[in-house]
Coordinates of C-alpha atoms and ligand atoms in Angstrom, one line a residue:
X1 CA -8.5 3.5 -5.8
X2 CA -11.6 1.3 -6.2
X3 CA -13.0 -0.2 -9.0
X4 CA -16.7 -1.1 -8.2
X5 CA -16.8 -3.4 -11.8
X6 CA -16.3 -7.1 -11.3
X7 CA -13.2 -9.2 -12.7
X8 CA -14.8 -11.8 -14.8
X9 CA -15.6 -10.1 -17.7
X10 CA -19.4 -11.0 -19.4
X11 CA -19.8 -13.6 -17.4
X12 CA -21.7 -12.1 -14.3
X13 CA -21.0 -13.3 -10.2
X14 CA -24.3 -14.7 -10.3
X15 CA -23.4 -17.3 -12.9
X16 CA -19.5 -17.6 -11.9
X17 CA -20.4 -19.0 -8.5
X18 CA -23.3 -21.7 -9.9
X19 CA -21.0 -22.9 -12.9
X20 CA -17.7 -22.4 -12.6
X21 CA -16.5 -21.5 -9.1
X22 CA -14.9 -25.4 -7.7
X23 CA -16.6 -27.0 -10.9
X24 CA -15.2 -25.4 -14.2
X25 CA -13.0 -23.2 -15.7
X26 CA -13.5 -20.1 -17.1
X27 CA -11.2 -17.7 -19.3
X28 CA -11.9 -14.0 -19.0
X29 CA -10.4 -11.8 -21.8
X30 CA -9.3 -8.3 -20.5
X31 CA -10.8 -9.1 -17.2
X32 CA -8.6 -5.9 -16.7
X33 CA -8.4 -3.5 -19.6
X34 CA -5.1 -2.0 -20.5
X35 CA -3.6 -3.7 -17.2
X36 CA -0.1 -2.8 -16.3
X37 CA 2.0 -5.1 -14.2
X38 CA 2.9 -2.8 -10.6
X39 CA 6.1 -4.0 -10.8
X40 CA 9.2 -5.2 -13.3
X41 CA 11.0 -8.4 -13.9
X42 CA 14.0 -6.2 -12.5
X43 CA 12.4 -5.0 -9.2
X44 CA 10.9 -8.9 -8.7
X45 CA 14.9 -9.9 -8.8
X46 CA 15.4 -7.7 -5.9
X47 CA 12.3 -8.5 -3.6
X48 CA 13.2 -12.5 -4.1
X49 CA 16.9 -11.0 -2.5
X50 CA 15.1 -9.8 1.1
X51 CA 14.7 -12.0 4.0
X52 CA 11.0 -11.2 4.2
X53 CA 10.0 -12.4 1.0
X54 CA 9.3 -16.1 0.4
X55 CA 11.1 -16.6 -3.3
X56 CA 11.3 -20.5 -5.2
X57 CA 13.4 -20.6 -8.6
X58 CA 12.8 -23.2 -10.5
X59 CA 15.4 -24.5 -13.5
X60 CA 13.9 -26.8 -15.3
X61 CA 16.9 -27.9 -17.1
X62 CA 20.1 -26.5 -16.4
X63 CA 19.7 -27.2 -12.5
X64 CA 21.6 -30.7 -10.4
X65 CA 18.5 -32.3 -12.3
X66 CA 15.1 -31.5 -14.0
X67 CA 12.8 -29.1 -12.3
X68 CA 14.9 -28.0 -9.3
X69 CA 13.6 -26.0 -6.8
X70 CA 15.9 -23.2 -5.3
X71 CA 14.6 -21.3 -2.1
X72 CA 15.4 -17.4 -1.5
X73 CA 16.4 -15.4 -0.2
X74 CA 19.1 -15.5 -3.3
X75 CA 21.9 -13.4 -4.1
X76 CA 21.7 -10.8 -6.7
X77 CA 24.3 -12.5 -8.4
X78 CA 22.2 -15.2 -8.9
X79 CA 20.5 -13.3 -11.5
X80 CA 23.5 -12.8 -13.7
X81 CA 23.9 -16.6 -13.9
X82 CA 20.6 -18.0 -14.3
X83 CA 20.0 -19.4 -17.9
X84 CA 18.4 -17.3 -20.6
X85 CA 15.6 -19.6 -21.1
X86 CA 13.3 -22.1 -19.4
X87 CA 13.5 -21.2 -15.8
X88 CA 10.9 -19.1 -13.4
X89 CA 11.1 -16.9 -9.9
X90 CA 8.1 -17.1 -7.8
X91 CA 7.3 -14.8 -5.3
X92 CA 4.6 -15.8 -2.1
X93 CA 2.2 -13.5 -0.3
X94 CA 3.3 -10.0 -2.3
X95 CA -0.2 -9.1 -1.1
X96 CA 1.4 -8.1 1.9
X97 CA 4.3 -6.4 1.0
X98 CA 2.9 -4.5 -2.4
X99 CA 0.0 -2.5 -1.8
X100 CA -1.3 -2.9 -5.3
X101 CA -2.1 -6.6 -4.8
X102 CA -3.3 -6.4 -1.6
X103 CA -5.4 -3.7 -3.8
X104 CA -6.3 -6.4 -6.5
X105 CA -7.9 -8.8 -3.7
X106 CA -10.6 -6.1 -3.5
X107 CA -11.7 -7.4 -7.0
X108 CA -12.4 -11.1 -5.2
X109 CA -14.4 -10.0 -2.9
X110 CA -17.4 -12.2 -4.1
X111 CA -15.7 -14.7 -2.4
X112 CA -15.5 -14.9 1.4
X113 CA -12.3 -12.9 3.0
X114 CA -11.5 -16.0 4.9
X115 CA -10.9 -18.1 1.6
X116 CA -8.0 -15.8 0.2
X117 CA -4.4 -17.3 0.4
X118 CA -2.0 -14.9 -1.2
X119 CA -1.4 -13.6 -3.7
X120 CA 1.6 -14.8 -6.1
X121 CA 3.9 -13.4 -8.7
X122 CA 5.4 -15.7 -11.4
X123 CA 8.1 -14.3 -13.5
X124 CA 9.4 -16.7 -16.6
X125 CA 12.0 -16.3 -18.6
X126 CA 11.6 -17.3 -22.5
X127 CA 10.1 -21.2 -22.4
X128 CA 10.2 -21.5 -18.7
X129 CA 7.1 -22.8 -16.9
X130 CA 6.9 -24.5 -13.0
X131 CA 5.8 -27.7 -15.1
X132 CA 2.3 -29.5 -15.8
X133 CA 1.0 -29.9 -13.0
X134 CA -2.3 -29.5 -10.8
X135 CA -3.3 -27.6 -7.2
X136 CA -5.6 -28.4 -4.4
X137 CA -7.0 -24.7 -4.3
X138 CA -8.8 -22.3 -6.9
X139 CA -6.5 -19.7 -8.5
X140 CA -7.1 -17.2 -10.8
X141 CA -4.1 -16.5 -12.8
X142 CA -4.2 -13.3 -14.1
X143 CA -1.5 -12.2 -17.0
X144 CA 0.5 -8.9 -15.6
X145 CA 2.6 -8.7 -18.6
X146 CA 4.0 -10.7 -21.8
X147 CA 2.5 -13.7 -22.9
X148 CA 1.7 -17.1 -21.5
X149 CA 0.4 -20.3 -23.1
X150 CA -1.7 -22.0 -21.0
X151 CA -2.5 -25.4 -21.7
X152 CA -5.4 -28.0 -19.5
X153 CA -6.8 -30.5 -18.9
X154 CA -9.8 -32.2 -16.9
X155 CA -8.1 -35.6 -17.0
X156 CA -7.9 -37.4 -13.4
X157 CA -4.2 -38.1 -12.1
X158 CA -2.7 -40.4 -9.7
X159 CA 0.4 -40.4 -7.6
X160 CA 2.0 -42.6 -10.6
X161 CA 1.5 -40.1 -13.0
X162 CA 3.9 -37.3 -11.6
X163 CA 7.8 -37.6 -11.7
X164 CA 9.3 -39.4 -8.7
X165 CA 11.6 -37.8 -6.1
X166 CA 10.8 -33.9 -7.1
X167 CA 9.9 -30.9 -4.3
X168 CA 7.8 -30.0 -7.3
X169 CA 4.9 -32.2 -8.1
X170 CA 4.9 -32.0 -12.0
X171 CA 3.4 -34.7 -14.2
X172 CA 5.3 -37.1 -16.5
X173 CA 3.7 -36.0 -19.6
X174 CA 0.4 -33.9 -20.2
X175 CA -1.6 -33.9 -23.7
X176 CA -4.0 -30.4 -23.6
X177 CA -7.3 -30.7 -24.1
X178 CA -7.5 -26.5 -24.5
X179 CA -5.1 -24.5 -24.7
X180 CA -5.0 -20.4 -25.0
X181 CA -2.6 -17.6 -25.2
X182 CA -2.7 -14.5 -22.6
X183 CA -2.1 -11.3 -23.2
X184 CA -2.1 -8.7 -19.8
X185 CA -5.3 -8.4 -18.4
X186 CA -6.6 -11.5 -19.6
X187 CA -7.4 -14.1 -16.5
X188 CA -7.8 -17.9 -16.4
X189 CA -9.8 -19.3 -13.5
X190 CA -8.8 -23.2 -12.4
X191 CA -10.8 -25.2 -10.1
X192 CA -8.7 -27.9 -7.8
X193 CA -7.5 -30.8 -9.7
X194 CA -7.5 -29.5 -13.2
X195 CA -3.9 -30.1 -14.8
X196 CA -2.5 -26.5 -16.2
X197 CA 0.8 -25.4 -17.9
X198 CA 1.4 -22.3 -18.1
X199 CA 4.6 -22.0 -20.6
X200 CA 6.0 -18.0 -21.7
X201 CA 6.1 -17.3 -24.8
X202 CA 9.2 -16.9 -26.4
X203 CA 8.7 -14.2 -28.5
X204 CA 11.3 -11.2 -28.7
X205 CA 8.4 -8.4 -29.2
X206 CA 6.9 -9.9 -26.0
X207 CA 7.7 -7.8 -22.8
X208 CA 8.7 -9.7 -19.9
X209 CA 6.0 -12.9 -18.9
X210 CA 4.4 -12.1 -15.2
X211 CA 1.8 -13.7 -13.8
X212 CA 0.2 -13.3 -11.0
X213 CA -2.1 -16.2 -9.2
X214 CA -4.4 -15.5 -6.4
X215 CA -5.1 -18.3 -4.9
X216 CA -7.8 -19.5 -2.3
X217 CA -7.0 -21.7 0.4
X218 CA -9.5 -24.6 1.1
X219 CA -8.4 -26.4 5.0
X220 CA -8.4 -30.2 4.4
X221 CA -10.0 -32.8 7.1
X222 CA -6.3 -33.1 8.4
X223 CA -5.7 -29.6 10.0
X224 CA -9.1 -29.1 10.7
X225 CA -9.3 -32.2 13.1
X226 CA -5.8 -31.2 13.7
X227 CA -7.2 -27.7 15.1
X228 CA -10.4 -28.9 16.6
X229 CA -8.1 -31.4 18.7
X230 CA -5.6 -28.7 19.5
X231 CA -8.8 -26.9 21.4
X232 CA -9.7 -29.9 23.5
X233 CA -6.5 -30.4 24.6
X234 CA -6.1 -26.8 25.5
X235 CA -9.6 -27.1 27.3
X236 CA -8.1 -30.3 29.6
X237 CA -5.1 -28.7 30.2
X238 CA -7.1 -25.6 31.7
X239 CA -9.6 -27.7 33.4
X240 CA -8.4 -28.9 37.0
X241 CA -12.1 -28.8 39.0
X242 CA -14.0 -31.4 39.9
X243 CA -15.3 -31.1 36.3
X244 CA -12.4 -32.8 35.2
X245 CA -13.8 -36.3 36.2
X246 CA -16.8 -36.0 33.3
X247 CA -13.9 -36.0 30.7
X248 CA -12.5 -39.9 31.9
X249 CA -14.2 -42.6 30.8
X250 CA -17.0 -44.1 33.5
X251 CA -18.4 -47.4 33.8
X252 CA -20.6 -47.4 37.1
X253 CA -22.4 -50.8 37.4
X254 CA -20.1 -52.8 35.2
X255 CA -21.6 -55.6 33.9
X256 CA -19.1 -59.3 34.8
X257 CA -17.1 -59.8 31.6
X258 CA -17.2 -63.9 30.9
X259 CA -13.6 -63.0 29.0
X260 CA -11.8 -59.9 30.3
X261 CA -9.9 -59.7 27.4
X262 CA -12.5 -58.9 25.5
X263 CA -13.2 -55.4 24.4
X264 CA -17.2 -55.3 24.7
X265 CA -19.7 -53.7 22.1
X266 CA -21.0 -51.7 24.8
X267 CA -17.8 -50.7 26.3
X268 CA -16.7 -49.6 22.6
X269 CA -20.3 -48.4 22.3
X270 CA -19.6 -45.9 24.8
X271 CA -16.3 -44.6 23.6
X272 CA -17.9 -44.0 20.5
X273 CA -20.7 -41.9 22.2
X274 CA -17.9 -40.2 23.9
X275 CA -15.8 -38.7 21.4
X276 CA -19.0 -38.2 19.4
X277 CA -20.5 -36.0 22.1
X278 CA -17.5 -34.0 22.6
X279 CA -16.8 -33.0 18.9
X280 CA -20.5 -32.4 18.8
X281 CA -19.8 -30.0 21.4
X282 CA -17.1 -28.5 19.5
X283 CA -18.5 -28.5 16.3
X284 CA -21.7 -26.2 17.9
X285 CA -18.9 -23.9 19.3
X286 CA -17.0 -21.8 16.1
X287 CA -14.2 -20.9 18.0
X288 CA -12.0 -23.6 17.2
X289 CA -12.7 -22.6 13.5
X290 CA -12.8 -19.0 13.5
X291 CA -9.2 -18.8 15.6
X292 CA -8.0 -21.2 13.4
X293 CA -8.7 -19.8 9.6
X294 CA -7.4 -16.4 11.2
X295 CA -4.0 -17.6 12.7
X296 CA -1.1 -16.1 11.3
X297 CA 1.7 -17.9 13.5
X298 CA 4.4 -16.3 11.7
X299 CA 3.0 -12.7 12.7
X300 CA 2.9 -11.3 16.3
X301 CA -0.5 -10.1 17.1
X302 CA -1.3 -8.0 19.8
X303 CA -4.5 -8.5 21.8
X304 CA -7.1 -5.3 21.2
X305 CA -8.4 -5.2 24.8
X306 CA -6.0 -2.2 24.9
X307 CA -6.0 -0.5 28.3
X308 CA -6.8 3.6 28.2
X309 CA -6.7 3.7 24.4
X310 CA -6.4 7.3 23.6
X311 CA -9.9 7.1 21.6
X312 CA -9.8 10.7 20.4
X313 CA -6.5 10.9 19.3
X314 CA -7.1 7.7 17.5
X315 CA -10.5 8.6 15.8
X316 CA -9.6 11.9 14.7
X317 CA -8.5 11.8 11.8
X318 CA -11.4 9.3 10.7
X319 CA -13.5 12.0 11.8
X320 CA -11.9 14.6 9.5
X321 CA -12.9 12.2 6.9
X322 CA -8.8 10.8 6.3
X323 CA -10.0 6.6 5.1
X324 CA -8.6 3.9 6.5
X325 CA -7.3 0.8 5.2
X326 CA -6.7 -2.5 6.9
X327 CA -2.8 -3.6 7.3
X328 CA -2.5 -7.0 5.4
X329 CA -1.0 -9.3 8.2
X330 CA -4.6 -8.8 9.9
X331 CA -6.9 -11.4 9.2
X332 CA -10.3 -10.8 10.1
X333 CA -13.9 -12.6 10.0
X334 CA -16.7 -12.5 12.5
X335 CA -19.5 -15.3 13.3
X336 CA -22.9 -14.8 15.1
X337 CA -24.1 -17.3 17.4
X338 CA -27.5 -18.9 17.3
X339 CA -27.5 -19.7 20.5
X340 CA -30.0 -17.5 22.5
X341 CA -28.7 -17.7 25.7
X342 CA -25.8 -15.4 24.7
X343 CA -25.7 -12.0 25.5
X344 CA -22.6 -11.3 23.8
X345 CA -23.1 -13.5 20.1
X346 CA -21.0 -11.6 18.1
X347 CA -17.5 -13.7 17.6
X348 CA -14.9 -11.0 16.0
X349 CA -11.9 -13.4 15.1
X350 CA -8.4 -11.8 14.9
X351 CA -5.1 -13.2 14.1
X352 CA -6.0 -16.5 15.6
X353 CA -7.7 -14.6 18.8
X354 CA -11.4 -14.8 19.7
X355 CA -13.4 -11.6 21.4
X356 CA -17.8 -11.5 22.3
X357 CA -19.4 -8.8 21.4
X358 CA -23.1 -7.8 21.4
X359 CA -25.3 -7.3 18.8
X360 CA -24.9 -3.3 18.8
X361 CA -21.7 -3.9 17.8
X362 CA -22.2 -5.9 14.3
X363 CA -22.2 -2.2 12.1
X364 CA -18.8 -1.5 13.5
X365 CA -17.5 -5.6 13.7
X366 CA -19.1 -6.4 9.4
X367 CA -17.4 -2.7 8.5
X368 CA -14.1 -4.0 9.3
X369 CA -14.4 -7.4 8.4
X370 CA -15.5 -7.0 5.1
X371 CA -13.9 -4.0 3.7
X372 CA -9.8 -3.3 3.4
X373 CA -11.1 0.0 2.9
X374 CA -14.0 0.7 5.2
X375 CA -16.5 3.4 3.7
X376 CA -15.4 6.6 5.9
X377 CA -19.0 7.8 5.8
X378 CA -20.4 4.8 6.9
X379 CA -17.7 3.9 10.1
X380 CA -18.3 7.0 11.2
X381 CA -22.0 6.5 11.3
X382 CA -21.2 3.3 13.3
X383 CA -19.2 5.2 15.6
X384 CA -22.4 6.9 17.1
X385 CA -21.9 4.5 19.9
X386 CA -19.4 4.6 22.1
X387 CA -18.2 1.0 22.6
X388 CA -17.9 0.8 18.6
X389 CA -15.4 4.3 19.5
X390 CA -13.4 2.3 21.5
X391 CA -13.2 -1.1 19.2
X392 CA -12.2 0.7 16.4
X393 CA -9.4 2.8 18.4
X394 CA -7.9 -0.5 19.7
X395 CA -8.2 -1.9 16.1
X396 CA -5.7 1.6 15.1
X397 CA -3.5 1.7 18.0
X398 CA -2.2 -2.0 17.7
X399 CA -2.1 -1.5 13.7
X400 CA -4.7 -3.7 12.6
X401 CA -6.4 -0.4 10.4
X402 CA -3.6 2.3 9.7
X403 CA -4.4 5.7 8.1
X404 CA -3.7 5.5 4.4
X405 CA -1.7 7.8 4.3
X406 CA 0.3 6.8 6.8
X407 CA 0.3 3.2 5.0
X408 CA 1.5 4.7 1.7
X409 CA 4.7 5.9 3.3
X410 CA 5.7 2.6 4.7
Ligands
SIN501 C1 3.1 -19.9 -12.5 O1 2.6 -18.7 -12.6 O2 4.2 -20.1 -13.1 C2 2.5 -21.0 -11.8 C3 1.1 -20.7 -11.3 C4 0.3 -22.0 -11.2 O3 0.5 -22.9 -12.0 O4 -0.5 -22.1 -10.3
CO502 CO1 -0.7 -24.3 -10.5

């Protein structure tokens, strides 16, 4: 099930993470020997045809006009009338719908949980590509079957340089600087910014071109501010006391304005102190953080302060030595706080939610917040105490960990 051996070929984690990881990239040759693609170009058809798969095609040429993006769910006739070269099917987040790529983000796990995005599948047909073009994340794209030419380039790029009034943001024109063929199992790591192409092969020995990308999602200054503003306003909205008076702006002893329609240094002085002091406040505090790199809006999550959970009936089968694994939609990362006056540091994050926890508690909390597949040996060690008992039974009976077994027939 688990393959302990990192991904990137000779080149060890050690050295990935000081030279390549957000700086360079890197080719790995059979970064996954004899790798066979978990599903066909056939079966990807018929996912990008359900409601709960997020599918894209894009024709580059025999679409209303160059590079046009079409959004799924499609109809299965679709794929009688698609072109027989240059065009591709992307399919988002298969992670959580195809166990075997939520599977293959075990092999990432040198870089933190909370970075992963999805994981996505690229089918192209003979010549087709999604354009030269470049991403604001790292992705690994890792060659399921067939063969693609991948083509980059460290060159910077401006607005100008990409084709005007396209969904998809390709480039005008794109000269390689290196340029390789893979085979399946072969990986190419990008950095943000670089400019790739990845084209398929046209070759009739070839099997089908897949590709899958994992990408790794970095939060820009925009929805961060955007969330750490989101938690103040919650914080007025909740606060009604007598404390509320703190949060207006005060000017006791104002000093006589010669021109009151002046906006004085020390009036804008204070302001700026303000709104200093209060993300400063924030900032301290990971909650706004943790809540936010966890949210999943479009899944309902249910809250694990579960009344009477049925702790035996939950655990037993753990006890009997039947793993676990953690159900993809749950997103999970914990914090410890510095601060000394807490008797409860531990922040576990869930889905968006926030619960305190002590330190007895952080075997049981990094066990499930690290692994999809928690050691069975060592949660039941951690499961000495009690209060880690009833955790982990919540964490069952809402869904967040099912039995594998149970999870291989769903
Ligand atoms: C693809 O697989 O077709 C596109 C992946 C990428 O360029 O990031
Ligand atoms: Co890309």
């Amino acid at each position: 099930m688990l393959n302990p051996d990192h991904i990137l070929g000779s080149t060890s984690i050690a050295t990935f993470l000081s030279e390549h990881w957000q700086q360079k990239p890197l080719l790995i040759r059979a970064a996954i020997v004899d790798y066979v693609c978990p599903i066909s170009a056939d079966e990807m058809a018929g996912l990008a045809c359900e409601e709960e798969v997020e599918s894209r095609i894009i024709l580059e040429q025999d679409g209303d006009h160059p590079w046009q993006c079409l959004h799924g769910p499609f109809e299965e006739i679709m794929f009688e009338e698609v072109p027989s070269t240059h065009w591709t099917l992307l399919l988002q987040s298969l992670n959580l719908h195809i166990h075997d790529f939520a599977e293959l983000l075990e092999r990432f796990r040198f870089i933190p949980n909370w970075r992963v995005d999805d994981v996505m599948l690229s089918y192209a047909a003979p010549g087709g590509s999604v354009g030269p073009h470049t991403d604001n994340y790292d992705v690994f794209l890792l060659q399921a079957s067939g063969k693609r030419r991948w083509g980059i380039s460290n060159k910077p790029v401006t607005d100008d340089d990409f084709i005007p009034d396209l969904e998809l943001k390709v480039l005008k024109s794109f000269e390689p600087e290196q340029s390789w063929v893979l085979e399946a199992g072969d990986m190419l790591y990008l950095p943000p910014g670089v400019i790739h192409h990845g084209v398929a092969v046209d070759d009739a020995e070839s099997e089908d071109c897949i590709t899958i990308s994992i990408g790794f999602r970095a939060p820009n200054v925009s929805q961060l501010s955007s969330a750490l503003l989101d938690d103040i306003l919650e914080q007025d909205t909740q606060s009604r006391g007598s404390d509320q008076a703190d949060r207006f702006y005060q000017d006791a002893n104002l000093a006589l304005q010669e021109n009151p329609g002046e906006i004085s240094h020390a009036a804008l002085a204070k302001i700026k102190d303000m709104v200093q002091q209060e993300l400063n406040n924030k900032l301290q505090d990971s909650d706004w953080f943790g809540k936010f790199i966890t949210n999943t809006p479009e899944i309902v999550t249910p809250d694990i302060d579960v009344p009477d959970v049925d702790v035996g009936q939950c655990l037993d089968a753990l006890k009997d030595g039947q793993p676990l694994v953690r159900n993809e939609a749950s997103k999970l990362a914990y914090f410890i706080s510095e601060q000394s006056d807490q008797n409860q540091p531990i922040h576990f994050f869930y889905n968006g939610r926030v619960a305190h926890y002590p330190m007895s508690m952080l075997p049981i909390i990094q066990l499930v917040c690290n692994h999809r597949y928690p050691p069975v040996d060592e949660l039941n060690k951690a499961l000495h105490d009690k209060d880690a008992q009833t955790f982990l039974a919540a964490l069952i009976d809402v869904e967040y960990f099912l039995y594998l077994d149970d999870e291989d027939d769903t």
